PDB file of C-alpha atoms in Angstrom:
ATOM      1  CA  MET L   1       0.000   0.000   0.000  1.00  0.00           C
ATOM      2  CA  ALA L   2       2.900   2.355   0.658  1.00  0.00           C
ATOM      3  CA  PRO L   3       4.093   2.533  -2.972  1.00  0.00           C
ATOM      4  CA  ARG L   4       0.550   3.299  -4.159  1.00  0.00           C
ATOM      5  CA  SER L   5       0.127   6.136  -1.654  1.00  0.00           C
ATOM      6  CA  GLU L   6       3.460   7.634  -2.666  1.00  0.00           C
ATOM      7  CA  THR L   7       2.431   7.461  -6.298  1.00  0.00           C
ATOM      8  CA  GLY L   8      -0.830   9.248  -5.495  1.00  0.00           C
ATOM      9  CA  ILE L   9       0.990  11.970  -3.596  1.00  0.00           C
ATOM     10  CA  MET L  10       3.345  12.495  -6.539  1.00  0.00           C
ATOM     11  CA  LYS L  11       0.387  12.824  -8.897  1.00  0.00           C
ATOM     12  CA  ILE L  12      -1.213  15.396  -6.614  1.00  0.00           C
ATOM     13  CA  LEU L  13       2.050  17.371  -6.442  1.00  0.00           C
ATOM     14  CA  TRP L  14       2.386  17.347 -10.235  1.00  0.00           C
ATOM     15  CA  LEU L  15      -1.236  18.464 -10.577  1.00  0.00           C
ATOM     16  CA  LEU L  16      -0.673  21.348  -8.127  1.00  0.00           C
ATOM     17  CA  LEU L  17       2.463  22.397 -10.010  1.00  0.00           C
ATOM     18  CA  ILE L  18       0.622  22.451 -13.349  1.00  0.00           C
ATOM     19  CA  LEU L  19      -2.260  24.459 -11.879  1.00  0.00           C
ATOM     20  CA  THR L  20       0.181  26.958 -10.367  1.00  0.00           C
ATOM     21  CA  GLN L  21       1.919  27.474 -13.707  1.00  0.00           C
ATOM     22  CA  PHE L  22      -1.432  27.845 -15.467  1.00  0.00           C
ATOM     23  CA  HIS L  23      -2.578  30.428 -12.928  1.00  0.00           C
ATOM     24  CA  HIS L  24       0.691  32.335 -13.329  1.00  0.00           C
ATOM     25  CA  ALA L  25       0.375  32.381 -17.124  1.00  0.00           C
ATOM     26  CA  HIS L  26      -3.261  33.408 -16.899  1.00  0.00           C
ATOM     27  CA  SER L  27      -2.502  36.273 -14.521  1.00  0.00           C
ATOM     28  CA  ALA L  28       0.439  37.430 -16.667  1.00  0.00           C
ATOM     29  CA  SER L  29      -1.821  37.691 -19.716  1.00  0.00           C
ATOM     30  CA  LYS L  30      -3.874  40.410 -18.020  1.00  0.00           C
ATOM     31  CA  GLY L  31      -1.225  43.054 -18.747  1.00  0.00           C
ATOM     32  CA  VAL L  32      -2.155  45.799 -21.244  1.00  0.00           C
ATOM     33  CA  THR L  33       0.340  47.012 -23.837  1.00  0.00           C
ATOM     34  CA  ALA L  34      -0.491  50.222 -25.696  1.00  0.00           C
ATOM     35  CA  SER L  35       1.325  51.817 -28.642  1.00  0.00           C
ATOM     36  CA  LEU L  36       0.767  55.273 -30.114  1.00  0.00           C
ATOM     37  CA  LYS L  37       1.009  55.747 -33.876  1.00  0.00           C
ATOM     38  CA  ALA L  38       0.948  59.014 -35.786  1.00  0.00           C
ATOM     39  CA  LYS L  39      -1.401  59.636 -38.691  1.00  0.00           C
ATOM     40  CA  TRP L  40       1.468  60.121 -41.141  1.00  0.00           C
ATOM     41  CA  PRO L  41       3.874  57.473 -42.514  1.00  0.00           C
ATOM     42  CA  GLN L  42       7.498  57.108 -41.469  1.00  0.00           C
ATOM     43  CA  THR L  43       9.909  59.812 -42.624  1.00  0.00           C
ATOM     44  CA  PRO L  44      13.579  59.232 -43.579  1.00  0.00           C
ATOM     45  CA  LEU L  45      16.073  59.773 -40.768  1.00  0.00           C
ATOM     46  CA  LEU L  46      18.368  61.720 -43.098  1.00  0.00           C
ATOM     47  CA  LEU L  47      15.693  64.365 -43.651  1.00  0.00           C
ATOM     48  CA  GLU L  48      15.012  64.599 -39.920  1.00  0.00           C
ATOM     49  CA  THR L  49      18.748  65.024 -39.317  1.00  0.00           C
ATOM     50  CA  SER L  50      18.886  67.892 -41.803  1.00  0.00           C
ATOM     51  CA  GLU L  51      16.098  69.682 -39.941  1.00  0.00           C
ATOM     52  CA  PHE L  52      17.955  69.237 -36.651  1.00  0.00           C
ATOM     53  CA  ILE L  53      21.101  70.736 -38.179  1.00  0.00           C
ATOM     54  CA  CYS L  54      19.091  73.583 -39.692  1.00  0.00           C
ATOM     55  CA  GLU L  55      17.707  74.443 -36.261  1.00  0.00           C
ATOM     56  CA  SER L  56      21.212  74.553 -34.799  1.00  0.00           C
ATOM     57  CA  GLY L  57      22.291  76.954 -37.550  1.00  0.00           C
ATOM     58  CA  GLU L  58      21.008  77.823 -41.035  1.00  0.00           C
ATOM     59  CA  GLU L  59      24.607  78.252 -42.231  1.00  0.00           C
ATOM     60  CA  LYS L  60      25.246  74.549 -41.490  1.00  0.00           C
ATOM     61  CA  PHE L  61      22.293  73.203 -43.448  1.00  0.00           C
ATOM     62  CA  TRP L  62      23.603  73.599 -46.993  1.00  0.00           C
ATOM     63  CA  PRO L  63      27.144  72.317 -46.228  1.00  0.00           C
ATOM     64  CA  PHE L  64      25.522  69.232 -44.688  1.00  0.00           C
ATOM     65  CA  VAL L  65      23.358  68.811 -47.803  1.00  0.00           C
ATOM     66  CA  ASP L  66      26.467  68.955 -49.999  1.00  0.00           C
ATOM     67  CA  THR L  67      28.125  66.307 -47.814  1.00  0.00           C
ATOM     68  CA  VAL L  68      25.238  63.818 -48.094  1.00  0.00           C
ATOM     69  CA  ARG L  69      24.184  64.501 -51.686  1.00  0.00           C
ATOM     70  CA  GLU L  70      24.160  60.790 -52.593  1.00  0.00           C
ATOM     71  CA  LEU L  71      24.203  59.193 -49.149  1.00  0.00           C
ATOM     72  CA  ALA L  72      20.940  57.321 -49.801  1.00  0.00           C
ATOM     73  CA  VAL L  73      22.850  55.029 -52.155  1.00  0.00           C
ATOM     74  CA  TYR L  74      24.323  53.282 -49.102  1.00  0.00           C
ATOM     75  CA  LYS L  75      20.828  52.760 -47.664  1.00  0.00           C
ATOM     76  CA  HIS L  76      20.214  49.643 -49.767  1.00  0.00           C
ATOM     77  CA  GLY L  77      23.649  48.085 -49.254  1.00  0.00           C
ATOM     78  CA  GLU L  78      23.953  48.674 -45.508  1.00  0.00           C
ATOM     79  CA  SER L  79      21.884  47.487 -42.577  1.00  0.00           C
ATOM     80  CA  VAL L  80      19.528  49.890 -40.841  1.00  0.00           C
ATOM     81  CA  ARG L  81      21.929  50.259 -37.931  1.00  0.00           C
ATOM     82  CA  SER L  82      24.941  50.883 -40.174  1.00  0.00           C
ATOM     83  CA  TYR L  83      23.052  53.482 -42.211  1.00  0.00           C
ATOM     84  CA  TYR L  84      21.965  55.209 -39.005  1.00  0.00           C
ATOM     85  CA  ASN L  85      25.575  55.332 -37.771  1.00  0.00           C
ATOM     86  CA  LEU L  86      26.642  56.744 -41.132  1.00  0.00           C
ATOM     87  CA  ILE L  87      24.090  59.563 -40.875  1.00  0.00           C
ATOM     88  CA  VAL L  88      25.212  60.426 -37.350  1.00  0.00           C
ATOM     89  CA  LYS L  89      28.857  60.365 -38.457  1.00  0.00           C
ATOM     90  CA  LYS L  90      28.185  62.782 -41.327  1.00  0.00           C
ATOM     91  CA  ALA L  91      26.183  65.072 -39.038  1.00  0.00           C
ATOM     92  CA  GLY L  92      28.989  64.994 -36.471  1.00  0.00           C
ATOM     93  CA  GLN L  93      31.131  67.049 -38.857  1.00  0.00           C
ATOM     94  CA  PHE L  94      28.888  70.056 -38.175  1.00  0.00           C
ATOM     95  CA  LEU L  95      27.892  69.422 -34.545  1.00  0.00           C
ATOM     96  CA  THR L  96      29.541  69.334 -31.151  1.00  0.00           C
ATOM     97  CA  ASP L  97      29.609  66.177 -29.015  1.00  0.00           C
ATOM     98  CA  LEU L  98      26.695  67.485 -26.965  1.00  0.00           C
ATOM     99  CA  GLN L  99      24.683  68.260 -30.105  1.00  0.00           C
ATOM    100  CA  VAL L 100      25.372  64.765 -31.445  1.00  0.00           C
ATOM    101  CA  SER L 101      23.908  63.300 -28.255  1.00  0.00           C
ATOM    102  CA  LEU L 102      20.868  65.543 -28.646  1.00  0.00           C
ATOM    103  CA  LEU L 103      20.570  64.450 -32.280  1.00  0.00           C
ATOM    104  CA  LYS L 104      20.451  60.776 -31.260  1.00  0.00           C
ATOM    105  CA  LEU L 105      17.755  61.573 -28.711  1.00  0.00           C
ATOM    106  CA  SER L 106      15.751  63.545 -31.289  1.00  0.00           C
ATOM    107  CA  LEU L 107      15.963  60.718 -33.813  1.00  0.00           C
ATOM    108  CA  SER L 108      14.837  58.170 -31.219  1.00  0.00           C
ATOM    109  CA  LEU L 109      11.839  60.345 -30.341  1.00  0.00           C
ATOM    110  CA  ARG L 110      11.246  61.270 -34.021  1.00  0.00           C
ATOM    111  CA  ALA L 111      10.980  64.875 -32.889  1.00  0.00           C
ATOM    112  CA  TYR L 112      11.516  66.333 -36.391  1.00  0.00           C
ATOM    113  CA  SER L 113       9.242  63.932 -38.234  1.00  0.00           C
ATOM    114  CA  PRO L 114       6.281  66.402 -38.115  1.00  0.00           C
ATOM    115  CA  THR L 115       8.485  69.086 -39.729  1.00  0.00           C
ATOM    116  CA  VAL L 116       9.470  66.757 -42.556  1.00  0.00           C
ATOM    117  CA  HIS L 117       5.874  65.641 -43.016  1.00  0.00           C
ATOM    118  CA  THR L 118       4.810  69.284 -43.351  1.00  0.00           C
ATOM    119  CA  PHE L 119       7.038  69.623 -46.412  1.00  0.00           C
ATOM    120  CA  LEU L 120       5.703  66.353 -47.800  1.00  0.00           C
ATOM    121  CA  GLN L 121       2.169  67.644 -47.394  1.00  0.00           C
ATOM    122  CA  ILE L 122       3.046  70.838 -49.284  1.00  0.00           C
ATOM    123  CA  ALA L 123       4.553  68.754 -52.079  1.00  0.00           C
ATOM    124  CA  SER L 124       1.437  66.591 -52.329  1.00  0.00           C
ATOM    125  CA  ASP L 125      -0.673  69.728 -52.854  1.00  0.00           C
ATOM    126  CA  GLU L 126       1.171  70.653 -56.062  1.00  0.00           C
ATOM    127  CA  PRO L 127       0.494  67.759 -57.131  1.00  0.00           C
ATOM    128  CA  PRO L 128       3.731  65.969 -58.173  1.00  0.00           C
ATOM    129  CA  PRO L 129       4.134  64.818 -61.790  1.00  0.00           C
ATOM    130  CA  GLU L 130       3.696  61.122 -62.423  1.00  0.00           C
ATOM    131  CA  ALA L 131       6.742  58.818 -62.259  1.00  0.00           C
ATOM    132  CA  CYS L 132       8.997  61.584 -60.894  1.00  0.00           C
ATOM    133  CA  SER L 133      11.228  60.951 -57.887  1.00  0.00           C
ATOM    134  CA  ALA L 134      12.100  64.670 -57.849  1.00  0.00           C
ATOM    135  CA  PHE L 135      10.682  67.724 -59.612  1.00  0.00           C
ATOM    136  CA  VAL L 136      10.903  71.506 -59.709  1.00  0.00           C
ATOM    137  CA  SER L 137       8.266  74.214 -59.731  1.00  0.00           C
ATOM    138  CA  VAL L 138       9.099  77.306 -61.798  1.00  0.00           C
ATOM    139  CA  HIS L 139       6.414  79.894 -61.056  1.00  0.00           C
ATOM    140  CA  GLY L 140       3.682  77.262 -61.030  1.00  0.00           C
ATOM    141  CA  GLN L 141       4.974  75.130 -63.922  1.00  0.00           C
ATOM    142  CA  LEU L 142       6.214  71.663 -62.923  1.00  0.00           C
ATOM    143  CA  THR L 143       8.815  69.453 -64.528  1.00  0.00           C
ATOM    144  CA  CYS L 144      11.168  66.624 -63.582  1.00  0.00           C
ATOM    145  CA  SER L 145      13.742  67.352 -66.278  1.00  0.00           C
ATOM    146  CA  THR L 146      16.624  69.816 -66.072  1.00  0.00           C
ATOM    147  CA  LYS L 147      16.282  70.589 -69.796  1.00  0.00           C
ATOM    148  CA  ASP L 148      12.614  71.507 -69.469  1.00  0.00           C
ATOM    149  CA  MET L 149      13.472  73.555 -66.374  1.00  0.00           C
ATOM    150  CA  LYS L 150      15.759  75.775 -68.434  1.00  0.00           C
ATOM    151  CA  LYS L 151      12.937  76.375 -70.909  1.00  0.00           C
ATOM    152  CA  LEU L 152      10.514  77.284 -68.127  1.00  0.00           C
ATOM    153  CA  LEU L 153      13.027  79.774 -66.708  1.00  0.00           C
ATOM    154  CA  LYS L 154      12.908  81.792 -69.914  1.00  0.00           C
ATOM    155  CA  THR L 155       9.130  82.359 -69.579  1.00  0.00           C
ATOM    156  CA  ALA L 156       9.037  82.597 -65.772  1.00  0.00           C
ATOM    157  CA  ALA L 157       8.806  86.416 -65.747  1.00  0.00           C
ATOM    158  CA  GLY L 158       5.317  86.276 -67.260  1.00  0.00           C
ATOM    159  CA  ARG L 159       3.946  84.192 -64.356  1.00  0.00           C
ATOM    160  CA  PRO L 160       3.416  85.197 -60.684  1.00  0.00           C
ATOM    161  CA  LYS L 161       6.038  84.145 -58.146  1.00  0.00           C
ATOM    162  CA  PRO L 162       5.214  81.345 -55.697  1.00  0.00           C
ATOM    163  CA  TYR L 163       4.505  81.929 -52.032  1.00  0.00           C
ATOM    164  CA  LEU L 164       7.425  81.031 -49.775  1.00  0.00           C
ATOM    165  CA  TYR L 165       7.015  79.796 -46.221  1.00  0.00           C
ATOM    166  CA  LYS L 166       9.050  80.698 -43.171  1.00  0.00           C
ATOM    167  CA  ASN L 167      10.584  77.208 -42.894  1.00  0.00           C
ATOM    168  CA  ASP L 168      11.608  76.989 -46.559  1.00  0.00           C
ATOM    169  CA  HIS L 169      15.296  76.269 -47.149  1.00  0.00           C
ATOM    170  CA  LYS L 170      16.627  79.094 -49.303  1.00  0.00           C
ATOM    171  CA  TYR L 171      20.033  78.671 -50.905  1.00  0.00           C
ATOM    172  CA  PRO L 172      22.406  81.507 -49.961  1.00  0.00           C
ATOM    173  CA  GLY L 173      23.084  83.804 -52.894  1.00  0.00           C
ATOM    174  CA  ALA L 174      21.487  86.671 -54.776  1.00  0.00           C
ATOM    175  CA  ASN L 175      18.096  87.852 -53.539  1.00  0.00           C
ATOM    176  CA  GLY L 176      16.809  90.140 -56.257  1.00  0.00           C
ATOM    177  CA  THR L 177      13.133  90.889 -56.716  1.00  0.00           C
ATOM    178  CA  ASP L 178      13.371  90.378 -60.472  1.00  0.00           C
ATOM    179  CA  LEU L 179      14.935  86.899 -60.237  1.00  0.00           C
ATOM    180  CA  PRO L 180      12.866  83.776 -60.974  1.00  0.00           C
ATOM    181  CA  VAL L 181      12.115  81.436 -58.059  1.00  0.00           C
ATOM    182  CA  VAL L 182      12.719  77.708 -58.515  1.00  0.00           C
ATOM    183  CA  ILE L 183      11.428  75.312 -55.846  1.00  0.00           C
ATOM    184  CA  LEU L 184      13.013  71.871 -55.784  1.00  0.00           C
ATOM    185  CA  TYR L 185      10.980  69.001 -54.328  1.00  0.00           C
ATOM    186  CA  ALA L 186      13.397  66.131 -53.740  1.00  0.00           C
ATOM    187  CA  GLU L 187      14.754  63.717 -51.157  1.00  0.00           C
ATOM    188  CA  ILE L 188      18.200  64.661 -49.909  1.00  0.00           C
ATOM    189  CA  GLY L 189      20.805  61.992 -50.601  1.00  0.00           C
ATOM    190  CA  THR L 190      19.334  60.601 -53.832  1.00  0.00           C
ATOM    191  CA  LYS L 191      20.892  60.789 -57.306  1.00  0.00           C
ATOM    192  CA  LYS L 192      17.959  62.738 -58.710  1.00  0.00           C
ATOM    193  CA  PHE L 193      18.358  65.327 -55.980  1.00  0.00           C
ATOM    194  CA  ASN L 194      22.068  65.646 -56.736  1.00  0.00           C
ATOM    195  CA  THR L 195      21.333  66.246 -60.422  1.00  0.00           C
ATOM    196  CA  PHE L 196      18.961  69.136 -59.729  1.00  0.00           C
ATOM    197  CA  HIS L 197      20.975  70.489 -56.814  1.00  0.00           C
ATOM    198  CA  LYS L 198      24.137  70.822 -58.874  1.00  0.00           C
ATOM    199  CA  VAL L 199      22.433  72.886 -61.587  1.00  0.00           C
ATOM    200  CA  LEU L 200      20.372  75.049 -59.237  1.00  0.00           C
ATOM    201  CA  SER L 201      23.176  75.784 -56.783  1.00  0.00           C
ATOM    202  CA  GLU L 202      25.497  76.903 -59.602  1.00  0.00           C
ATOM    203  CA  ARG L 203      22.876  79.229 -61.061  1.00  0.00           C
ATOM    204  CA  ALA L 204      21.999  80.582 -57.623  1.00  0.00           C
ATOM    205  CA  GLU L 205      25.644  81.418 -56.952  1.00  0.00           C
ATOM    206  CA  GLU L 206      25.802  83.188 -60.298  1.00  0.00           C
ATOM    207  CA  GLY L 207      22.781  85.295 -59.300  1.00  0.00           C
ATOM    208  CA  LYS L 208      20.490  83.957 -62.022  1.00  0.00           C
ATOM    209  CA  LEU L 209      17.712  82.535 -59.816  1.00  0.00           C
ATOM    210  CA  ILE L 210      16.470  81.969 -56.275  1.00  0.00           C
ATOM    211  CA  TYR L 211      16.810  78.324 -55.238  1.00  0.00           C
ATOM    212  CA  VAL L 212      14.407  76.910 -52.615  1.00  0.00           C
ATOM    213  CA  LEU L 213      14.462  73.312 -51.342  1.00  0.00           C
ATOM    214  CA  ARG L 214      11.490  71.403 -49.927  1.00  0.00           C
ATOM    215  CA  HIS L 215      11.550  67.779 -48.789  1.00  0.00           C
ATOM    216  CA  TYR L 216       9.768  65.238 -50.957  1.00  0.00           C
ATOM    217  CA  VAL L 217       9.658  61.421 -50.795  1.00  0.00           C
ATOM    218  CA  ALA L 218       8.379  59.749 -53.941  1.00  0.00           C
ATOM    219  CA  GLU L 219       7.611  56.398 -52.285  1.00  0.00           C
ATOM    220  CA  PRO L 220       6.875  56.889 -48.582  1.00  0.00           C
ATOM    221  CA  LYS L 221       6.608  53.877 -46.322  1.00  0.00           C
ATOM    222  CA  LYS L 222       3.095  52.619 -45.718  1.00  0.00           C
ATOM    223  CA  GLN L 223       3.696  51.903 -42.044  1.00  0.00           C
ATOM    224  CA  ASN L 224       2.809  54.785 -39.743  1.00  0.00           C
ATOM    225  CA  ILE L 225       5.437  56.141 -37.418  1.00  0.00           C
ATOM    226  CA  LEU L 226       5.498  55.020 -33.782  1.00  0.00           C
ATOM    227  CA  LEU L 227       5.638  57.882 -31.293  1.00  0.00           C
ATOM    228  CA  SER L 228       7.595  57.846 -28.054  1.00  0.00           C
ATOM    229  CA  GLY L 229       6.834  59.733 -24.870  1.00  0.00           C
ATOM    230  CA  TYR L 230       6.940  59.805 -21.115  1.00  0.00           C
ATOM    231  CA  GLY L 231       4.178  59.883 -18.526  1.00  0.00           C
ATOM    232  CA  VAL L 232       1.607  58.290 -20.823  1.00  0.00           C
ATOM    233  CA  GLU L 233      -1.538  57.131 -19.037  1.00  0.00           C
ATOM    234  CA  LEU L 234      -4.127  54.698 -20.341  1.00  0.00           C
ATOM    235  CA  ALA L 235      -7.437  55.360 -18.578  1.00  0.00           C
ATOM    236  CA  ILE L 236     -10.207  52.753 -18.890  1.00  0.00           C
ATOM    237  CA  LYS L 237     -13.624  53.879 -17.701  1.00  0.00           C
ATOM    238  CA  SER L 238     -16.081  51.558 -16.029  1.00  0.00           C
ATOM    239  CA  THR L 239     -19.257  50.891 -18.010  1.00  0.00           C
ATOM    240  CA  GLU L 240     -21.347  49.749 -15.043  1.00  0.00           C
ATOM    241  CA  TYR L 241     -24.575  51.680 -14.452  1.00  0.00           C
ATOM    242  CA  LYS L 242     -27.090  51.595 -11.608  1.00  0.00           C
ATOM    243  CA  ALA L 243     -30.845  52.056 -11.898  1.00  0.00           C
ATOM    244  CA  VAL L 244     -32.109  55.188 -10.122  1.00  0.00           C
ATOM    245  CA  ASP L 245     -35.713  56.239  -9.533  1.00  0.00           C
ATOM    246  CA  ASP L 246     -36.032  59.678 -11.155  1.00  0.00           C
ATOM    247  CA  THR L 247     -39.231  60.564  -9.266  1.00  0.00           C
ATOM    248  CA  GLN L 248     -37.480  60.334  -5.908  1.00  0.00           C
ATOM    249  CA  VAL L 249     -34.641  62.477  -7.149  1.00  0.00           C
ATOM    250  CA  LYS L 250     -37.068  65.164  -8.357  1.00  0.00           C
ATOM    251  CA  ASP L 251     -39.008  65.133  -5.071  1.00  0.00           C
ATOM    252  CA  SER L 252     -35.841  65.489  -3.034  1.00  0.00           C
ATOM    253  CA  LYS L 253     -34.677  68.397  -5.203  1.00  0.00           C
ATOM    254  CA  SER L 254     -38.033  70.214  -4.917  1.00  0.00           C
ATOM    255  CA  SER L 255     -38.165  69.766  -1.136  1.00  0.00           C
ATOM    256  CA  THR L 256     -34.653  71.111  -0.700  1.00  0.00           C
ATOM    257  CA  THR L 257     -35.435  74.156  -2.845  1.00  0.00           C
ATOM    258  CA  ASP L 258     -38.594  74.870  -0.798  1.00  0.00           C
ATOM    259  CA  GLU L 259     -36.637  74.688   2.442  1.00  0.00           C
ATOM    260  CA  GLU L 260     -33.981  77.000   1.043  1.00  0.00           C
ATOM    261  CA  ASP L 261     -36.667  79.479  -0.082  1.00  0.00           C
ATOM    262  CA  ASP L 262     -38.306  79.469   3.374  1.00  0.00           C
ATOM    263  CA  THR L 263     -35.079  80.234   5.121  1.00  0.00           C
ATOM    264  CA  ASP L 264     -34.048  82.890   2.596  1.00  0.00           C
ATOM    265  CA  GLU L 265     -34.485  85.943   4.862  1.00  0.00           C
ATOM    266  CA  VAL L 266     -32.650  89.240   4.472  1.00  0.00           C
ATOM    267  CA  GLN L 267     -33.325  92.031   7.028  1.00  0.00           C
ATOM    268  CA  GLY L 268     -36.815  90.806   7.787  1.00  0.00           C
ATOM    269  CA  PHE L 269     -37.888  90.210   4.192  1.00  0.00           C
ATOM    270  CA  LEU L 270     -38.851  86.573   3.441  1.00  0.00           C
ATOM    271  CA  PHE L 271     -38.009  86.232  -0.229  1.00  0.00           C
ATOM    272  CA  GLY L 272     -39.394  82.714  -0.264  1.00  0.00           C
ATOM    273  CA  LYS L 273     -42.851  84.023   0.647  1.00  0.00           C
ATOM    274  CA  LEU L 274     -42.584  86.879  -1.820  1.00  0.00           C
ATOM    275  CA  LYS L 275     -41.848  84.426  -4.628  1.00  0.00           C
TER     276      LYS L 275
END
């Protein structure tokens, strides 16, 4: 009988152990995980880095753009981490060690993604020409060819100038009122951007036009950007309701108002009675 009892005890112990593990797994599944996504798709880190550098100094923006004119070529051959390190390394040429640390924090929080998306929204309102990874607007006329751009420059004087925003990136150079304004919509670091940038920057330095750059991504990612933050609270309201007799509530309210009116006396005048 002893072996049988020991076998039964072992079975009971195994059963208790399984139930304990099941209860632990069931209780652990009650945790709530929440993520916050923006309404706009993900923006390239290189464009966000350029906006960070522009905020630290407008005079640093264009030298940084010249440094990373075709940096996006390495995006396909490198891993995401390696490409990120390459962007930070290029930006470090124009920033202090403290600013580099702030840049890494800004990129982790995606702090400049709304600024980049603002430019993308402006570009989508043009609207962009079909099958163009980059294009220019010459006084309202759009083209994605440098040859056609030169033709549009000849007739630009007969068309009204475009409206420029405060955050537009204006190439340093001549600023005459009679000069045509060319707005480039392109993604920094791509070959198409480099082609337009080379022609426009040379003409801007010669004082032949005003060169303005706005961010544009031809094929944005479909996945929305995840936002980071601190002190986020997820409040879940209870949906339990209790039945209340409305007639009793009304009677109690009327009785309390009558009592208040009766006791409403000021210097011998009973305003409750007067009412």
